[in-house]
Structures are given as C-alpha cells and as structure tokens.
C-alpha cells in the first residue's frame, strides 16, 4: 500500500510517500521559518496562507522524486490535529479532495502519534512495548505504549512544553526565532558550574513536568548579570542542563515504573544533542528518529496513516480537524 502523507499543523509543510512493502519512497519539506522570523513566532494566518501555496507543488515534487503518478497512490494520510486550526484545514482539505477525486481512502492522523512512530522509519526500529518521551514545541509527554494506538500518559507538562521553554528562554536572551536550536548552539560556548537552575518537580512523585519556572530563573540570572555574551552563553548552558537533566530523571522514573526495556524519543527537542547524549546513559535501549524526522515532517504522517489504513481505518469523507486532541482518545490498532 502506497500512502501520501501531508503535514500542515504548524509552520512546516511536509509531504512524503510511504510504501508498506518498500518503506519511505520520498519526502519533501518546506519550512516557514523565514516567513515568521520577523514576528518572533508563528503567525497562524500567515502559516495557513503559506501552506495553501506550498502543498500542491510539494506533492508534485514528492511524486516525481518517487517516480510515481497520483493514480498509483492507494491512500492519503493528513495531520488532523492537534495544531493550528487554519493550518490543519489546509492539509485536511487537500487530502480529502485528492482522496475523493482518486476514489481512495484518506485518514486523519494525530500529530503526536506521528512523532511517536517516527523512530519506526529507521533501519533499526524499536520493538513494542516501549515508553515514549514526546518533546515538541506544544507537548511534553511521557507515554506508555503497550501497542500501537494504545497510549497511556504517564506524565506531562503542567505548564510550558520543553520546546516552548527553549523558545521563550531564547527570546528572553534576545535570540532569533525559533530559539530552541539557537539556544542549544549558544550553550556550547557556555561554562559549566557558573549557574545552576533547580530541576523542577523532581522531588515530587510521578512523571509530570513544569518548565515555566526555568524560563523565569534564566531571566532573573540574565538581569542580575553583567550581560556579556559569555553571561548569555553560561545561562543558556545552565538552562539546557536543567531541562535535559529533568527529562533524564523523569524518563528513568517512567522506565522503572513500567519496567519497559525501551525508550523512544521523538519531537523537535529530540534533535537536541545534549539530550540525545544524556538519555543514552539510561539503563534501557534508547531510540531516536534521524534529526530531520525529530521536527515536523510528512514522513511520520505517511507512516502513521499507512498503519491505520492498513488496519482498515475508514472515515466519513468530511473535512475535519481538531486543534485539541488528547492522545489517549486514539484507538489501538
Ligand atoms: O516537533 P516540532 O518540530 O513541532 C511541534 O510539533 O511543536 O518541535 C519544535 C520545537 C521548537 O520548540 C524548537 O525550538 C524545538 O522543537 N527544537 C529544539 C531543537 N531543535 C528543535 N530544542 C532544543 N534543541 C534543539 N536542537
Ligand atoms: Zn510536531
């Protein structure tokens, strides 16, 4: 089964074709970073309008790269939520229209299920059951995964997501958008031991997170410093250390609690080098997607959709998107 995947939930237009026998055939991405940079964050209406312009050319490019025509597709998968409603509706509309025109099924994919399954696209995929750490700009979740589609949330952020904390702290330190990767880069110039930020919520039982206090701690440190470039790098270093250490502690706890032998890490913050290094210290097998599939992409949506279509997912041909959509509402496949 050959499935076209379309991702338009935020500021990246991603398209891919996944073949259940041959694997990933082609994938293309257009990032809107330059479009939103001058506003310091994603402007939802601009995002929707740009998806409209990008999605069809990207579909044609991806088909050409896979040496396929539209008539050779067997199904379409699109991100149906969570995300920005206008942006989601672009992907949902084009997917439904194409499926209708081609008389093939379409399925709405949960964006976080897409992230969670992204490590399955690698040559050495994890086997089930596992614990998943999902760390993106909108979510920080620890999830127990006994089987695909059955997700038990072990812990989540009670305020900012990890990526959001990276982005907001970067902004406070005067870095450009999107701040996460820039803050991580700046942290490589920082000195260890100059600042130390408390690891939030590690002294409480459970696997929930709270990252908003770290952002305030970083701001206070910056305001009380002499505000040199080295101060900034030292604060970035301490902030990244605190986030990574907190994620490490909670992952260790989730693995102990569930007795699962495997941890899967996904979502944009999963691209963070420090986090990848540190989580490899866990007494578990740890799986990450390749860097380009940590952040938003069409491949993870094509893959997750292919699994659901293969399992017989059937949906009414109506254009639907859900800006909020709890992961636990999904059905096991
Ligand atoms: O998964 P993603 O592409 O989009 C969402 O679904 O939110 O994640 C984007 C988030 C942003 O907050 C971005 O700053 C963060 O992931 N991010 C990073 C790094 N690369 C991306 N954060 C820290 N270090 C990185 N290297
Ligand atoms: Zn995402």
GROMACS .gro file of C-alpha atoms and ligand atoms in nm:
model
  360
    1UNK     CA    1   0.000   0.000   0.000
    2UNK     CA    2   0.138   0.340  -0.105
    3UNK     CA    3   0.031   0.629   0.115
    4UNK     CA    4   0.080   1.001   0.061
    5UNK     CA    5   0.133   1.185   0.392
    6UNK     CA    6   0.058   1.555   0.435
    7UNK     CA    7   0.167   1.756   0.743
    8UNK     CA    8   0.046   2.115   0.786
    9UNK     CA    9  -0.019   2.151   1.160
   10UNK     CA   10   0.212   2.444   1.229
   11UNK     CA   11   0.491   2.617   1.036
   12UNK     CA   12   0.620   2.336   0.818
   13UNK     CA   13   0.461   2.191   0.505
   14UNK     CA   14   0.571   1.827   0.490
   15UNK     CA   15   0.484   1.571   0.223
   16UNK     CA   16   0.601   1.209   0.191
   17UNK     CA   17   0.513   0.878   0.031
   18UNK     CA   18   0.540   0.561   0.238
   19UNK     CA   19   0.507   0.217   0.085
   20UNK     CA   20   0.417  -0.058   0.335
   21UNK     CA   21   0.638  -0.301   0.142
   22UNK     CA   22   0.926  -0.080   0.026
   23UNK     CA   23   0.940   0.177   0.307
   24UNK     CA   24   0.978   0.551   0.264
   25UNK     CA   25   0.993   0.638  -0.108
   26UNK     CA   26   1.032   1.017  -0.096
   27UNK     CA   27   0.980   1.313   0.133
   28UNK     CA   28   0.987   1.690   0.096
   29UNK     CA   29   0.964   1.975   0.344
   30UNK     CA   30   0.913   2.347   0.323
   31UNK     CA   31   0.988   2.540   0.641
   32UNK     CA   32   0.820   2.876   0.704
   33UNK     CA   33   1.090   2.994   0.946
   34UNK     CA   34   1.187   3.293   0.730
   35UNK     CA   35   0.822   3.397   0.699
   36UNK     CA   36   0.761   3.414   1.075
   37UNK     CA   37   1.109   3.525   1.186
   38UNK     CA   38   1.035   3.900   1.179
   39UNK     CA   39   0.738   3.846   1.415
   40UNK     CA   40   0.939   3.638   1.664
   41UNK     CA   41   0.692   3.348   1.648
   42UNK     CA   42   0.439   3.169   1.430
   43UNK     CA   43   0.161   3.393   1.293
   44UNK     CA   44  -0.127   3.145   1.240
   45UNK     CA   45  -0.295   3.322   0.948
   46UNK     CA   46   0.034   3.360   0.759
   47UNK     CA   47   0.104   2.992   0.823
   48UNK     CA   48  -0.230   2.883   0.672
   49UNK     CA   49  -0.184   3.101   0.365
   50UNK     CA   50   0.165   2.973   0.304
   51UNK     CA   51   0.057   2.607   0.336
   52UNK     CA   52  -0.200   2.674   0.063
   53UNK     CA   53   0.075   2.792  -0.171
   54UNK     CA   54   0.325   2.518  -0.088
   55UNK     CA   55   0.128   2.199  -0.053
   56UNK     CA   56   0.042   2.120  -0.417
   57UNK     CA   57   0.390   2.192  -0.561
   58UNK     CA   58   0.539   1.980  -0.280
   59UNK     CA   59   0.302   1.691  -0.360
   60UNK     CA   60   0.410   1.707  -0.725
   61UNK     CA   61   0.779   1.721  -0.626
   62UNK     CA   62   0.742   1.425  -0.391
   63UNK     CA   63   0.558   1.217  -0.651
   64UNK     CA   64   0.829   1.298  -0.907
   65UNK     CA   65   1.104   1.204  -0.660
   66UNK     CA   66   0.931   0.869  -0.602
   67UNK     CA   67   0.874   0.829  -0.976
   68UNK     CA   68   0.501   0.785  -0.920
   69UNK     CA   69   0.183   0.938  -1.054
   70UNK     CA   70  -0.122   1.030  -0.845
   71UNK     CA   71  -0.310   0.727  -0.977
   72UNK     CA   72  -0.051   0.497  -0.819
   73UNK     CA   73  -0.143   0.608  -0.465
   74UNK     CA   74  -0.358   0.378  -0.251
   75UNK     CA   75  -0.437   0.613   0.035
   76UNK     CA   76  -0.381   0.957   0.185
   77UNK     CA   77  -0.287   1.049   0.541
   78UNK     CA   78  -0.302   1.402   0.676
   79UNK     CA   79  -0.246   1.563   1.014
   80UNK     CA   80  -0.594   1.619   1.159
   81UNK     CA   81  -0.472   1.765   1.491
   82UNK     CA   82  -0.359   1.890   1.733
   83UNK     CA   83  -0.231   2.213   1.583
   84UNK     CA   84  -0.333   2.547   1.437
   85UNK     CA   85  -0.686   2.509   1.304
   86UNK     CA   86  -0.638   2.711   0.983
   87UNK     CA   87  -0.314   2.533   0.901
   88UNK     CA   88  -0.466   2.190   0.973
   89UNK     CA   89  -0.764   2.265   0.750
   90UNK     CA   90  -0.534   2.323   0.452
   91UNK     CA   91  -0.390   1.971   0.478
   92UNK     CA   92  -0.731   1.819   0.559
   93UNK     CA   93  -0.897   1.987   0.257
   94UNK     CA   94  -0.634   1.890   0.004
   95UNK     CA   95  -0.617   1.534   0.140
   96UNK     CA   96  -0.994   1.486   0.131
   97UNK     CA   97  -1.025   1.643  -0.215
   98UNK     CA   98  -0.748   1.424  -0.358
   99UNK     CA   99  -0.888   1.111  -0.198
  100UNK     CA  100  -1.235   1.192  -0.332
  101UNK     CA  101  -1.101   1.257  -0.682
  102UNK     CA  102  -0.888   0.942  -0.685
  103UNK     CA  103  -1.150   0.723  -0.511
  104UNK     CA  104  -0.907   0.614  -0.244
  105UNK     CA  105  -0.937   0.632   0.138
  106UNK     CA  106  -0.799   0.916   0.348
  107UNK     CA  107  -0.725   0.911   0.720
  108UNK     CA  108  -0.669   1.191   0.972
  109UNK     CA  109  -0.353   1.132   1.177
  110UNK     CA  110  -0.279   1.254   1.530
  111UNK     CA  111   0.033   1.471   1.503
  112UNK     CA  112   0.183   1.332   1.825
  113UNK     CA  113   0.121   0.972   1.716
  114UNK     CA  114   0.315   1.066   1.403
  115UNK     CA  115   0.607   1.192   1.616
  116UNK     CA  116   0.588   0.887   1.841
  117UNK     CA  117   0.613   0.647   1.548
  118UNK     CA  118   0.890   0.839   1.365
  119UNK     CA  119   1.170   0.615   1.506
  120UNK     CA  120   0.998   0.324   1.326
  121UNK     CA  121   1.119   0.474   0.998
  122UNK     CA  122   1.482   0.399   1.088
  123UNK     CA  123   1.677   0.093   0.978
  124UNK     CA  124   1.684  -0.040   1.334
  125UNK     CA  125   1.332   0.029   1.467
  126UNK     CA  126   1.230  -0.021   1.833
  127UNK     CA  127   1.006  -0.314   1.921
  128UNK     CA  128   0.697  -0.283   2.136
  129UNK     CA  129   0.623  -0.234   2.419
  130UNK     CA  130   0.812   0.086   2.499
  131UNK     CA  131   0.795   0.414   2.684
  132UNK     CA  132   0.791   0.725   2.464
  133UNK     CA  133   0.919   1.069   2.553
  134UNK     CA  134   0.747   1.322   2.326
  135UNK     CA  135   0.913   1.660   2.344
  136UNK     CA  136   0.794   1.920   2.096
  137UNK     CA  137   0.705   2.287   2.085
  138UNK     CA  138   0.350   2.218   2.203
  139UNK     CA  139   0.377   1.899   2.411
  140UNK     CA  140   0.592   1.727   2.670
  141UNK     CA  141   0.459   1.380   2.737
  142UNK     CA  142   0.582   1.052   2.878
  143UNK     CA  143   0.367   0.776   2.735
  144UNK     CA  144   0.348   0.403   2.796
  145UNK     CA  145   0.297   0.221   2.466
  146UNK     CA  146   0.194  -0.145   2.506
  147UNK     CA  147   0.080  -0.149   2.141
  148UNK     CA  148   0.042   0.098   1.858
  149UNK     CA  149  -0.254   0.324   1.917
  150UNK     CA  150  -0.282   0.241   2.286
  151UNK     CA  151  -0.128   0.530   2.474
  152UNK     CA  152  -0.125   0.572   2.849
  153UNK     CA  153   0.002   0.909   2.958
  154UNK     CA  154   0.248   0.865   3.248
  155UNK     CA  155   0.327   1.232   3.280
  156UNK     CA  156   0.300   1.564   3.103
  157UNK     CA  157   0.391   1.927   3.144
  158UNK     CA  158   0.159   2.121   3.368
  159UNK     CA  159   0.267   2.448   3.201
  160UNK     CA  160   0.515   2.515   2.917
  161UNK     CA  161   0.624   2.234   2.687
  162UNK     CA  162   1.000   2.170   2.675
  163UNK     CA  163   1.033   2.322   2.325
  164UNK     CA  164   0.822   2.619   2.429
  165UNK     CA  165   1.051   2.675   2.729
  166UNK     CA  166   1.355   2.664   2.497
  167UNK     CA  167   1.190   2.911   2.259
  168UNK     CA  168   1.071   3.152   2.531
  169UNK     CA  169   1.405   3.149   2.713
  170UNK     CA  170   1.586   3.208   2.384
  171UNK     CA  171   1.360   3.508   2.321
  172UNK     CA  172   1.431   3.650   2.669
  173UNK     CA  173   1.802   3.623   2.591
  174UNK     CA  174   1.749   3.812   2.265
  175UNK     CA  175   1.795   3.517   2.027
  176UNK     CA  176   1.605   3.492   1.700
  177UNK     CA  177   1.309   3.265   1.627
  178UNK     CA  178   1.290   2.967   1.651
  179UNK     CA  179   1.503   2.987   1.959
  180UNK     CA  180   1.541   2.623   2.064
  181UNK     CA  181   1.822   2.522   1.827
  182UNK     CA  182   1.989   2.866   1.862
  183UNK     CA  183   1.988   2.843   2.241
  184UNK     CA  184   2.137   2.492   2.217
  185UNK     CA  185   2.409   2.627   1.987
  186UNK     CA  186   2.486   2.915   2.224
  187UNK     CA  187   2.504   2.670   2.515
  188UNK     CA  188   2.805   2.502   2.354
  189UNK     CA  189   3.001   2.825   2.431
  190UNK     CA  190   2.887   2.825   2.796
  191UNK     CA  191   3.095   2.732   3.100
  192UNK     CA  192   2.979   2.460   3.337
  193UNK     CA  193   2.916   2.547   3.701
  194UNK     CA  194   2.866   2.924   3.669
  195UNK     CA  195   2.489   2.898   3.704
  196UNK     CA  196   2.275   2.620   3.843
  197UNK     CA  197   1.898   2.610   3.798
  198UNK     CA  198   1.681   2.389   4.016
  199UNK     CA  199   1.541   2.081   3.839
  200UNK     CA  200   1.164   2.142   3.854
  201UNK     CA  201   0.934   1.884   4.016
  202UNK     CA  202   1.195   1.609   4.053
  203UNK     CA  203   1.137   1.599   4.430
  204UNK     CA  204   0.769   1.515   4.373
  205UNK     CA  205   0.647   1.166   4.285
  206UNK     CA  206   0.519   1.096   3.933
  207UNK     CA  207   0.634   1.189   3.587
  208UNK     CA  208   0.480   1.533   3.535
  209UNK     CA  209   0.693   1.827   3.426
  210UNK     CA  210   0.693   2.203   3.478
  211UNK     CA  211   0.924   2.420   3.270
  212UNK     CA  212   0.789   2.772   3.308
  213UNK     CA  213   0.990   2.841   3.627
  214UNK     CA  214   1.317   2.768   3.447
  215UNK     CA  215   1.244   3.042   3.199
  216UNK     CA  216   1.195   3.288   3.487
  217UNK     CA  217   1.513   3.164   3.658
  218UNK     CA  218   1.706   3.224   3.334
  219UNK     CA  219   1.559   3.574   3.301
  220UNK     CA  220   1.647   3.665   3.661
  221UNK     CA  221   2.003   3.536   3.614
  222UNK     CA  222   2.036   3.743   3.295
  223UNK     CA  223   1.903   4.061   3.459
  224UNK     CA  224   2.140   4.021   3.755
  225UNK     CA  225   2.443   3.951   3.534
  226UNK     CA  226   2.678   4.195   3.363
  227UNK     CA  227   2.501   4.097   3.039
  228UNK     CA  228   2.806   3.997   2.837
  229UNK     CA  229   2.791   3.738   2.557
  230UNK     CA  230   2.969   3.496   2.793
  231UNK     CA  231   2.699   3.550   3.060
  232UNK     CA  232   2.438   3.472   2.798
  233UNK     CA  233   2.614   3.152   2.694
  234UNK     CA  234   2.659   3.047   3.058
  235UNK     CA  235   2.287   3.094   3.124
  236UNK     CA  236   2.199   2.903   2.805
  237UNK     CA  237   2.429   2.622   2.922
  238UNK     CA  238   2.269   2.603   3.267
  239UNK     CA  239   1.917   2.620   3.122
  240UNK     CA  240   1.982   2.337   2.876
  241UNK     CA  241   2.145   2.130   3.152
  242UNK     CA  242   1.841   2.176   3.375
  243UNK     CA  243   1.592   2.077   3.101
  244UNK     CA  244   1.799   1.777   2.991
  245UNK     CA  245   1.860   1.659   3.347
  246UNK     CA  246   1.490   1.690   3.434
  247UNK     CA  247   1.387   1.494   3.124
  248UNK     CA  248   1.651   1.230   3.208
  249UNK     CA  249   1.527   1.189   3.567
  250UNK     CA  250   1.163   1.157   3.461
  251UNK     CA  251   1.245   0.910   3.181
  252UNK     CA  252   1.438   0.695   3.429
  253UNK     CA  253   1.140   0.706   3.663
  254UNK     CA  254   0.893   0.613   3.385
  255UNK     CA  255   1.109   0.318   3.280
  256UNK     CA  256   1.138   0.196   3.640
  257UNK     CA  257   0.765   0.236   3.698
  258UNK     CA  258   0.658   0.049   3.381
  259UNK     CA  259   0.953  -0.192   3.372
  260UNK     CA  260   0.973  -0.138   2.997
  261UNK     CA  261   1.316  -0.213   2.845
  262UNK     CA  262   1.294   0.051   2.573
  263UNK     CA  263   1.265   0.429   2.546
  264UNK     CA  264   1.164   0.604   2.227
  265UNK     CA  265   1.232   0.978   2.199
  266UNK     CA  266   1.056   1.199   1.946
  267UNK     CA  267   0.955   1.557   1.870
  268UNK     CA  268   1.159   1.868   1.791
  269UNK     CA  269   1.353   1.876   2.122
  270UNK     CA  270   1.458   1.518   2.043
  271UNK     CA  271   1.701   1.682   1.799
  272UNK     CA  272   1.888   1.834   2.095
  273UNK     CA  273   2.240   1.691   2.105
  274UNK     CA  274   2.281   1.713   2.484
  275UNK     CA  275   1.951   1.533   2.538
  276UNK     CA  276   2.045   1.256   2.294
  277UNK     CA  277   2.382   1.206   2.468
  278UNK     CA  278   2.235   1.207   2.817
  279UNK     CA  279   1.945   0.969   2.750
  280UNK     CA  280   2.193   0.715   2.617
  281UNK     CA  281   2.314   0.684   2.980
  282UNK     CA  282   1.981   0.523   3.076
  283UNK     CA  283   1.977   0.153   3.151
  284UNK     CA  284   1.745   0.095   2.855
  285UNK     CA  285   1.765   0.073   2.480
  286UNK     CA  286   1.703   0.424   2.353
  287UNK     CA  287   1.573   0.501   2.003
  288UNK     CA  288   1.562   0.837   1.826
  289UNK     CA  289   1.444   0.933   1.479
  290UNK     CA  290   1.708   1.082   1.248
  291UNK     CA  291   1.741   1.457   1.313
  292UNK     CA  292   1.518   1.569   1.024
  293UNK     CA  293   1.236   1.343   1.147
  294UNK     CA  294   1.251   1.481   1.505
  295UNK     CA  295   1.094   1.807   1.391
  296UNK     CA  296   0.771   1.819   1.191
  297UNK     CA  297   0.772   1.622   0.865
  298UNK     CA  298   0.544   1.441   0.624
  299UNK     CA  299   0.716   1.102   0.658
  300UNK     CA  300   0.586   1.037   1.011
  301UNK     CA  301   0.231   1.121   0.898
  302UNK     CA  302   0.253   0.895   0.590
  303UNK     CA  303   0.383   0.613   0.812
  304UNK     CA  304   0.125   0.651   1.092
  305UNK     CA  305  -0.153   0.686   0.832
  306UNK     CA  306  -0.033   0.379   0.641
  307UNK     CA  307  -0.056   0.170   0.959
  308UNK     CA  308  -0.409   0.294   1.027
  309UNK     CA  309  -0.526   0.247   0.666
  310UNK     CA  310  -0.372  -0.100   0.658
  311UNK     CA  311  -0.566  -0.181   0.976
  312UNK     CA  312  -0.885  -0.081   0.792
  313UNK     CA  313  -0.941   0.270   0.922
  314UNK     CA  314  -1.248   0.410   0.748
  315UNK     CA  315  -1.364   0.769   0.788
  316UNK     CA  316  -1.651   0.972   0.652
  317UNK     CA  317  -1.538   1.191   0.361
  318UNK     CA  318  -1.575   1.514   0.555
  319UNK     CA  319  -1.312   1.780   0.613
  320UNK     CA  320  -1.237   1.775   0.984
  321UNK     CA  321  -0.953   1.899   1.202
  322UNK     CA  322  -0.907   1.916   1.578
  323UNK     CA  323  -0.689   2.191   1.728
  324UNK     CA  324  -0.701   1.996   2.057
  325UNK     CA  325  -0.699   1.619   2.057
  326UNK     CA  326  -0.589   1.410   2.358
  327UNK     CA  327  -0.360   1.123   2.251
  328UNK     CA  328  -0.545   0.880   2.479
  329UNK     CA  329  -0.858   0.909   2.263
  330UNK     CA  330  -0.696   0.712   1.980
  331UNK     CA  331  -0.795   0.354   1.911
  332UNK     CA  332  -0.542   0.071   1.931
  333UNK     CA  333  -0.454  -0.099   1.604
  334LIG     O1  334   0.808   1.880   1.685
  334LIG     P1  335   0.831   2.018   1.640
  334LIG     O2  336   0.901   2.041   1.509
  334LIG     O3  337   0.698   2.100   1.632
  334LIG     C1  338   0.592   2.083   1.720
  334LIG     O4  339   0.515   1.986   1.698
  334LIG     O5  340   0.588   2.163   1.815
  334LIG     O6  341   0.912   2.089   1.760
  334LIG     C2  342   0.956   2.220   1.751
  334LIG     C3  343   1.024   2.255   1.881
  334LIG     C4  344   1.055   2.404   1.892
  334LIG     O7  345   1.014   2.449   2.020
  334LIG     C5  346   1.206   2.407   1.876
  334LIG     O8  347   1.266   2.516   1.939
  334LIG     C6  348   1.247   2.278   1.939
  334LIG     O9  349   1.148   2.185   1.897
  334LIG     N1  350   1.381   2.233   1.896
  334LIG     C7  351   1.488   2.225   1.978
  334LIG     C8  352   1.597   2.183   1.898
  334LIG     N2  353   1.552   2.167   1.770
  334LIG     C9  354   1.419   2.197   1.771
  334LIG     N3  355   1.501   2.250   2.109
  334LIG    C10  356   1.622   2.232   2.164
  334LIG     N4  357   1.732   2.193   2.095
  334LIG    C11  358   1.724   2.167   1.963
  334LIG     N5  359   1.833   2.127   1.896
  335LIG    ZN1  360   0.548   1.842   1.591
   0.00000   0.00000   0.00000
